[in-house]
Amino acid sequence: MQSRSPASRTGRPRSATADAAILAATREALVELGWSKLTLGDVATRAGVAKTTLYRRWAGKNELVVDAVAELFDELELPDRGSLAADIEGVVLQFASILALPEARSGLMAVVAEATRDEALRERIRASVVDRQKRLVLEGRARAQARGELAAEPDPASSARTVDLIFDMVAGAVVHRTLVSAEPADEEWVHSFTGVLLRGLAGEAPPPADV
Amino acid sequence: MQSRSPASRTGRPRSATADAAILAATREALVELGWSKLTLGDVATRAGVAKTTLYRRWAGKNELVVDAVAELFDELELPDRGSLAADIEGVVLQFASILALPEARSGLMAVVAEATRDEALRERIRASVVDRQKRLVLEGRARAQARGELAAEPDPASSARTVDLIFDMVAGAVVHRTLVSAEPADEEWVHSFTGVLLRGLAGEAPPPADV
Amino acid sequence: MQSRSPASRTGRPRSATADAAILAATREALVELGWSKLTLGDVATRAGVAKTTLYRRWAGKNELVVDAVAELFDELELPDRGSLAADIEGVVLQFASILALPEARSGLMAVVAEATRDEALRERIRASVVDRQKRLVLEGRARAQARGELAAEPDPASSARTVDLIFDMVAGAVVHRTLVSAEPADEEWVHSFTGVLLRGLAGEAPPPADV
Amino acid sequence: MQSRSPASRTGRPRSATADAAILAATREALVELGWSKLTLGDVATRAGVAKTTLYRRWAGKNELVVDAVAELFDELELPDRGSLAADIEGVVLQFASILALPEARSGLMAVVAEATRDEALRERIRASVVDRQKRLVLEGRARAQARGELAAEPDPASSARTVDLIFDMVAGAVVHRTLVSAEPADEEWVHSFTGVLLRGLAGEAPPPADV
DNA sequence: GAGTAAACGAGACGGTACGTCAAGTCTTGCG
DNA sequence: CGCAAGACTTGACGTACCGTCTCGTTTACTC
C-alpha cells in the first residue's frame, strides 16, 4: 500500500487503525457521494482523522480510491465447478457482483479515466486490481487444459496474448454491461455471454450453412 | 444537443458559431489537459467566448464533454466488406481508432464514471454515443443474415438481447484493451478478437481432442 | 434631466410615459432593496421597459437614482409662519420628513458617497437636490431681515458664506440625526435644534454664572 | 474588531500581520479606487493574502471598510486649549482633517448609506467611529462646566439628549461641508461655525434689534 | 523513566475553479 | 428610428477544496 523508508525506526509509529478507518471512510463516501463529490477533507472527517494524516499516507484522491476499491477484490477466488463453462460463469458472476457495489461503480471507472493520463496510477491499478483478476484467468485455463477442455499452447508469447485477449473480453464485457448499458450482469446474461465466449457467435445459433 | 422553447422567437438569437467553437475548444482542452484538469473557464477562453455563454448552453462539464466527444462518433459507418468477419473487423477498427484519440480516451471513461450516479447523463450518453454504434451492430447482423452467415432470430425480444450482448462484448473488449490494458487495438488484436467472437474460445486454438 | 440633440427630429419619438415609469420603479426598488441591491435590469423589468431604453436615457445607476430621489424634493416650500424660529422649524421638519422616506434614506447617502469621486455627479446632486433646499434658506433669511429679526449683511461674499454655513449646519444636523444616529428628527428634536441654532449653546441652558 | 471563541486554542493561530496588511491595503484601495470600485479580491492581492483569509475575518466589504476607516479615528484627542470655543475649534479641526483624507471620504459615507438597511452595520459604525468622537464632546463639556463656561445639567436624560444634539450638529455640519458641499472645513470656516454654535445665529451678526 | 522524534488533531494559509450575478453593449424583429 | 427581448463580454462575487503550513499534544521507542 504505502511504505516508509526502512531507516525510520524512531518516533511515534503510524496508527494502524487510521489506515483502515480511512479506507472504510473512503468507501462510505464513494457510496454516498460518488467519485466527483468525494473530498479528502470529508473522508478525513468521516475517519476521525486530520487531513495531514491522510496526506501523509496517500498522494491524492486517485491513489486513495484505488486502494479503497482494491480491497473489494481481495475476496475473488475460483472454486472448481467441474467444467470450463461453469468456472467461467462462476468467476464472471463474482466479478459482476463486485461491480454491482456502488463504491466500486463510482470509483473504478473514474480512476481508470484518470489513469489514461497517469502512468503511475495505471500501474497501481494494474497491480492492485487487474492482476488480481487476471490470475483467475490463468488458473482457469490451466485447469481447463488439465481437464482436456483446452489444448496447451506451447508458445509462451502467444499464450500470454491469448490470456490478455480473454481477459479484455471478459472484464470488458462485464464492465460495459454494468456501467455503460447499466443493466445487471445476472445469471442469465452471464450464461449467454459464456456461451458466445466459448462457442462463438456462429455456434450460438443453429450452425451456419458452411463457413 | 440543446434546444430552446420553440416559442422563443424574439430577442437576439444564439450565436451558431459559438457552439462549434466551444465544442472544438473542449476537445482541444481534453487533449492537452485531460478530463480532470479541464475547466470550463479555460474552455470558454479557448473558444473566445464568455463563461456565461457556455453555461447558457450546457449545464456543466459532463454534458459539455459528452457532446464534444459524441461528435467524434459521427463518422462511424459500416462499409460492406463481403463477409461477417471482415465487417466486424472493419467496424471494430474504426471504433478502436476513435478510442485511440486522446480527446476520446480522456473524456469518455470519465463521463461514463459520472453517469453511474446520474441517470440523465447516462441517457445522454446512450443517445449520442452508444446508440450510434449499436446501429452498426444491427446493420451488420442484418447483412450477415442476408448473406446466410447467420440464422434469422424470429423472437424479437431474444433478438434484442443478443444484439445488446454482442454490443457489450465488442465495445467492452475494445474499451478495456485500450483504456485499462493500455495496449493498442491494432489489426492483429482485432483479428484475434474477431476469431474468438465468431468461433469461440475452443474454436480459436487447434480443435481440442474430443469434448 | 437628459436631452437629445436638437437635430434629431426623425424616427419614433421617445415614450414620455417610460421616463415616469422608470423613475417610479427606481424609487420602488430603492424602498424594497436599497441602493446596493438595486439593479438596472430589475428597474427596467419593474417599469415594463427594456434595459436599452433605460440606458438610452441615463448613463448609469448613480444618475438614475439622483433623478429619482430629486423628485422627492420638488414639494419643498417655505410657508410664512410668522417668525424666524417657526420658519426654520417648519422647513427642517419638511426636510426631515423627506429623509424619513426609505427611498431617500437608501439612495441619497449612497450617491453622495459616489459623488466624492465624481465631479459631474456632485454637480448633478447640487443642481437637483441641494440648490432646491438652499433656496429656502435664502428665502427664509430675506423674510427674517424684512421682519427685523436679522440684520442685513451688506457684503455679498460674506453673505454667501453665511448662507452656506447655515445650510451645512441645518442639512448636516438633520442628515446626521436621521442616518447616522438613526433617531427620528421629530418636533421635539427640531425645537431643541432650532434653539441652539438661533441662540447658541450658551443661550440654550440657563445663563452661566459669568463669562 | 473580530474575535474568535476564547476556547479555540487549537490549530494554527491566525496571522497577526495579515490583519494589519489587509486593513492597510483596504485604505490604499479606497484612496486609489474609491468605495464602489474597491473589490475584495483586489484588497487581498494588495495585502499579499488569499481571498479566503480575508473572508475568514470579515463578513464583507462593509465590515472591512468600517474597520479600515475606524483606525483613522484612533488618534483623535482633545488637548486643553483653555476655553470652550478653542476646545471646540480644536476638535472640529481634527475631525475635519480626517474627513479630508480620501480614504475616509470615499468610505465613510458609503458605509453610512449601507447602514441605513443594516442594523448590525450601524451598530458597528457607532461603536468604532461615532462613540470614539462622542467621547470628546462629553469630555469637552465636562471641562467647560469645570471652567464655569457651561452650567451643569442636573437631569441625566436631558443631559444625554443635549450631548446627542450637539454631536449631531457638529459632526453633521463638518460632514456636510466636506462631502456634500465639497468645500474644505478650514480654520476660517471652523471659526465661523463655532461662533454660531456657541452664540447662535442672532449673536453672530451685529446684535439684532430685540428678540 | 527521561529524552526525543515522529505522528497526530486542529485549523489557518495561498491558491484555483466554481457557478452566479449584474453591468453595459449588441443583434434580432416588430411597430 | 424607438422599442422589447434576450444573447453577448466582462469582471466581481462568495464558496468549496486543494495541498501545505504551523501550532500544541500524544505516543512509542531508546538510552
PDB file of C-alpha atoms in Angstrom, chain C residues 17-135:
ATOM      1  CA  THR C  17     -44.537  57.596 -20.046  1.00  0.00           C
ATOM      2  CA  ALA C  18     -41.408  55.467 -19.988  1.00  0.00           C
ATOM      3  CA  ASP C  19     -39.468  58.156 -18.122  1.00  0.00           C
ATOM      4  CA  ALA C  20     -42.020  58.427 -15.367  1.00  0.00           C
ATOM      5  CA  ALA C  21     -42.378  54.676 -15.095  1.00  0.00           C
ATOM      6  CA  ILE C  22     -38.640  54.221 -14.768  1.00  0.00           C
ATOM      7  CA  LEU C  23     -38.255  56.823 -12.052  1.00  0.00           C
ATOM      8  CA  ALA C  24     -41.186  55.412 -10.137  1.00  0.00           C
ATOM      9  CA  ALA C  25     -39.801  51.903 -10.495  1.00  0.00           C
ATOM     10  CA  THR C  26     -36.460  53.154  -9.254  1.00  0.00           C
ATOM     11  CA  ARG C  27     -37.985  54.562  -6.097  1.00  0.00           C
ATOM     12  CA  GLU C  28     -39.954  51.372  -5.590  1.00  0.00           C
ATOM     13  CA  ALA C  29     -36.807  49.320  -5.915  1.00  0.00           C
ATOM     14  CA  LEU C  30     -34.956  51.631  -3.543  1.00  0.00           C
ATOM     15  CA  VAL C  31     -37.601  51.027  -0.922  1.00  0.00           C
ATOM     16  CA  GLU C  32     -37.581  47.284  -1.347  1.00  0.00           C
ATOM     17  CA  LEU C  33     -33.938  46.592  -1.976  1.00  0.00           C
ATOM     18  CA  GLY C  34     -31.908  49.604  -1.020  1.00  0.00           C
ATOM     19  CA  TRP C  35     -29.181  51.172  -3.072  1.00  0.00           C
ATOM     20  CA  SER C  36     -26.662  48.378  -3.152  1.00  0.00           C
ATOM     21  CA  LYS C  37     -29.057  45.647  -4.214  1.00  0.00           C
ATOM     22  CA  LEU C  38     -30.858  47.762  -6.758  1.00  0.00           C
ATOM     23  CA  THR C  39     -30.073  46.643 -10.289  1.00  0.00           C
ATOM     24  CA  LEU C  40     -30.877  48.374 -13.508  1.00  0.00           C
ATOM     25  CA  GLY C  41     -32.185  45.183 -15.003  1.00  0.00           C
ATOM     26  CA  ASP C  42     -34.660  44.901 -12.191  1.00  0.00           C
ATOM     27  CA  VAL C  43     -35.716  48.527 -12.543  1.00  0.00           C
ATOM     28  CA  ALA C  44     -36.273  48.017 -16.253  1.00  0.00           C
ATOM     29  CA  THR C  45     -38.416  44.970 -15.591  1.00  0.00           C
ATOM     30  CA  ARG C  46     -40.461  46.783 -12.965  1.00  0.00           C
ATOM     31  CA  ALA C  47     -41.001  49.669 -15.347  1.00  0.00           C
ATOM     32  CA  GLY C  48     -42.014  47.295 -18.140  1.00  0.00           C
ATOM     33  CA  VAL C  49     -39.216  48.644 -20.241  1.00  0.00           C
ATOM     34  CA  ALA C  50     -36.177  47.185 -21.960  1.00  0.00           C
ATOM     35  CA  LYS C  51     -32.755  47.779 -20.462  1.00  0.00           C
ATOM     36  CA  THR C  52     -31.688  49.554 -23.616  1.00  0.00           C
ATOM     37  CA  THR C  53     -34.427  52.099 -23.166  1.00  0.00           C
ATOM     38  CA  LEU C  54     -33.144  52.859 -19.723  1.00  0.00           C
ATOM     39  CA  TYR C  55     -29.548  53.220 -20.831  1.00  0.00           C
ATOM     40  CA  ARG C  56     -30.608  55.452 -23.665  1.00  0.00           C
ATOM     41  CA  ARG C  57     -31.746  57.986 -21.068  1.00  0.00           C
ATOM     42  CA  TRP C  58     -29.385  57.614 -18.108  1.00  0.00           C
ATOM     43  CA  ALA C  59     -25.703  56.872 -18.009  1.00  0.00           C
ATOM     44  CA  GLY C  60     -25.895  54.576 -15.011  1.00  0.00           C
ATOM     45  CA  LYS C  61     -27.217  53.805 -11.595  1.00  0.00           C
ATOM     46  CA  ASN C  62     -25.943  56.991  -9.998  1.00  0.00           C
ATOM     47  CA  GLU C  63     -27.570  59.377 -12.410  1.00  0.00           C
ATOM     48  CA  LEU C  64     -30.808  57.466 -12.384  1.00  0.00           C
ATOM     49  CA  VAL C  65     -31.067  57.441  -8.616  1.00  0.00           C
ATOM     50  CA  VAL C  66     -30.252  61.116  -8.311  1.00  0.00           C
ATOM     51  CA  ASP C  67     -33.099  61.929 -10.627  1.00  0.00           C
ATOM     52  CA  ALA C  68     -35.446  59.545  -8.905  1.00  0.00           C
ATOM     53  CA  VAL C  69     -34.667  60.961  -5.475  1.00  0.00           C
ATOM     54  CA  ALA C  70     -34.619  64.559  -6.648  1.00  0.00           C
ATOM     55  CA  GLU C  71     -38.289  64.387  -7.472  1.00  0.00           C
ATOM     56  CA  LEU C  72     -38.965  63.885  -3.796  1.00  0.00           C
ATOM     57  CA  PHE C  73     -37.642  67.345  -3.086  1.00  0.00           C
ATOM     58  CA  ASP C  74     -39.975  69.047  -5.547  1.00  0.00           C
ATOM     59  CA  GLU C  75     -42.598  69.665  -2.932  1.00  0.00           C
ATOM     60  CA  LEU C  76     -40.370  71.586  -0.506  1.00  0.00           C
ATOM     61  CA  GLU C  77     -41.642  75.077   0.213  1.00  0.00           C
ATOM     62  CA  LEU C  78     -41.491  77.639   2.965  1.00  0.00           C
ATOM     63  CA  PRO C  79     -44.852  78.790   4.303  1.00  0.00           C
ATOM     64  CA  ASP C  80     -44.633  82.004   6.277  1.00  0.00           C
ATOM     65  CA  ARG C  81     -45.144  81.050   9.905  1.00  0.00           C
ATOM     66  CA  GLY C  82     -44.599  84.497  11.307  1.00  0.00           C
ATOM     67  CA  SER C  83     -41.161  84.229  12.951  1.00  0.00           C
ATOM     68  CA  LEU C  84     -37.710  83.087  12.023  1.00  0.00           C
ATOM     69  CA  ALA C  85     -37.774  80.320  14.599  1.00  0.00           C
ATOM     70  CA  ALA C  86     -41.082  78.998  13.366  1.00  0.00           C
ATOM     71  CA  ASP C  87     -39.985  79.227   9.748  1.00  0.00           C
ATOM     72  CA  ILE C  88     -36.839  77.276  10.499  1.00  0.00           C
ATOM     73  CA  GLU C  89     -38.688  74.622  12.395  1.00  0.00           C
ATOM     74  CA  GLY C  90     -41.131  74.290   9.551  1.00  0.00           C
ATOM     75  CA  VAL C  91     -38.574  73.776   6.852  1.00  0.00           C
ATOM     76  CA  VAL C  92     -36.416  71.484   8.945  1.00  0.00           C
ATOM     77  CA  LEU C  93     -39.414  69.294   9.636  1.00  0.00           C
ATOM     78  CA  GLN C  94     -40.185  69.139   5.951  1.00  0.00           C
ATOM     79  CA  PHE C  95     -36.639  68.164   5.181  1.00  0.00           C
ATOM     80  CA  ALA C  96     -36.682  65.590   7.948  1.00  0.00           C
ATOM     81  CA  SER C  97     -39.887  64.067   6.658  1.00  0.00           C
ATOM     82  CA  ILE C  98     -38.306  63.540   3.255  1.00  0.00           C
ATOM     83  CA  LEU C  99     -35.247  61.949   4.809  1.00  0.00           C
ATOM     84  CA  ALA C 100     -37.548  59.639   6.701  1.00  0.00           C
ATOM     85  CA  LEU C 101     -38.702  58.097   3.432  1.00  0.00           C
ATOM     86  CA  PRO C 102     -36.850  54.858   2.792  1.00  0.00           C
ATOM     87  CA  GLU C 103     -36.295  55.674  -0.867  1.00  0.00           C
ATOM     88  CA  ALA C 104     -34.458  58.820   0.177  1.00  0.00           C
ATOM     89  CA  ARG C 105     -32.511  57.284   3.049  1.00  0.00           C
ATOM     90  CA  SER C 106     -31.201  54.434   0.929  1.00  0.00           C
ATOM     91  CA  GLY C 107     -30.315  56.413  -2.090  1.00  0.00           C
ATOM     92  CA  LEU C 108     -29.231  59.826  -1.009  1.00  0.00           C
ATOM     93  CA  MET C 109     -26.210  58.989   1.090  1.00  0.00           C
ATOM     94  CA  ALA C 110     -25.074  56.464  -1.463  1.00  0.00           C
ATOM     95  CA  VAL C 111     -24.998  58.908  -4.327  1.00  0.00           C
ATOM     96  CA  VAL C 112     -23.309  61.461  -2.100  1.00  0.00           C
ATOM     97  CA  ALA C 113     -20.683  58.858  -1.354  1.00  0.00           C
ATOM     98  CA  GLU C 114     -20.248  58.158  -5.051  1.00  0.00           C
ATOM     99  CA  ALA C 115     -20.040  61.864  -5.685  1.00  0.00           C
ATOM    100  CA  THR C 116     -16.867  62.153  -3.640  1.00  0.00           C
ATOM    101  CA  ARG C 117     -15.066  60.763  -6.650  1.00  0.00           C
ATOM    102  CA  ASP C 118     -17.231  62.111  -9.456  1.00  0.00           C
ATOM    103  CA  GLU C 119     -17.375  65.834 -10.059  1.00  0.00           C
ATOM    104  CA  ALA C 120     -20.187  65.603 -12.600  1.00  0.00           C
ATOM    105  CA  LEU C 121     -22.325  63.601 -10.240  1.00  0.00           C
ATOM    106  CA  ARG C 122     -21.651  66.085  -7.451  1.00  0.00           C
ATOM    107  CA  GLU C 123     -22.807  68.877  -9.722  1.00  0.00           C
ATOM    108  CA  ARG C 124     -25.919  66.955 -10.646  1.00  0.00           C
ATOM    109  CA  ILE C 125     -26.746  66.459  -6.977  1.00  0.00           C
ATOM    110  CA  ARG C 126     -26.118  70.076  -6.251  1.00  0.00           C
ATOM    111  CA  ALA C 127     -28.368  71.192  -9.064  1.00  0.00           C
ATOM    112  CA  SER C 128     -31.267  68.884  -8.431  1.00  0.00           C
ATOM    113  CA  VAL C 129     -31.201  68.418  -4.663  1.00  0.00           C
ATOM    114  CA  VAL C 130     -29.040  70.850  -2.757  1.00  0.00           C
ATOM    115  CA  ASP C 131     -29.869  74.086  -4.507  1.00  0.00           C
ATOM    116  CA  ARG C 132     -33.535  73.381  -4.233  1.00  0.00           C
ATOM    117  CA  GLN C 133     -33.125  73.398  -0.463  1.00  0.00           C
ATOM    118  CA  LYS C 134     -30.665  76.211  -0.253  1.00  0.00           C
ATOM    119  CA  ARG C 135     -33.191  78.445  -1.950  1.00  0.00           C
TER     120      ARG C 135
END
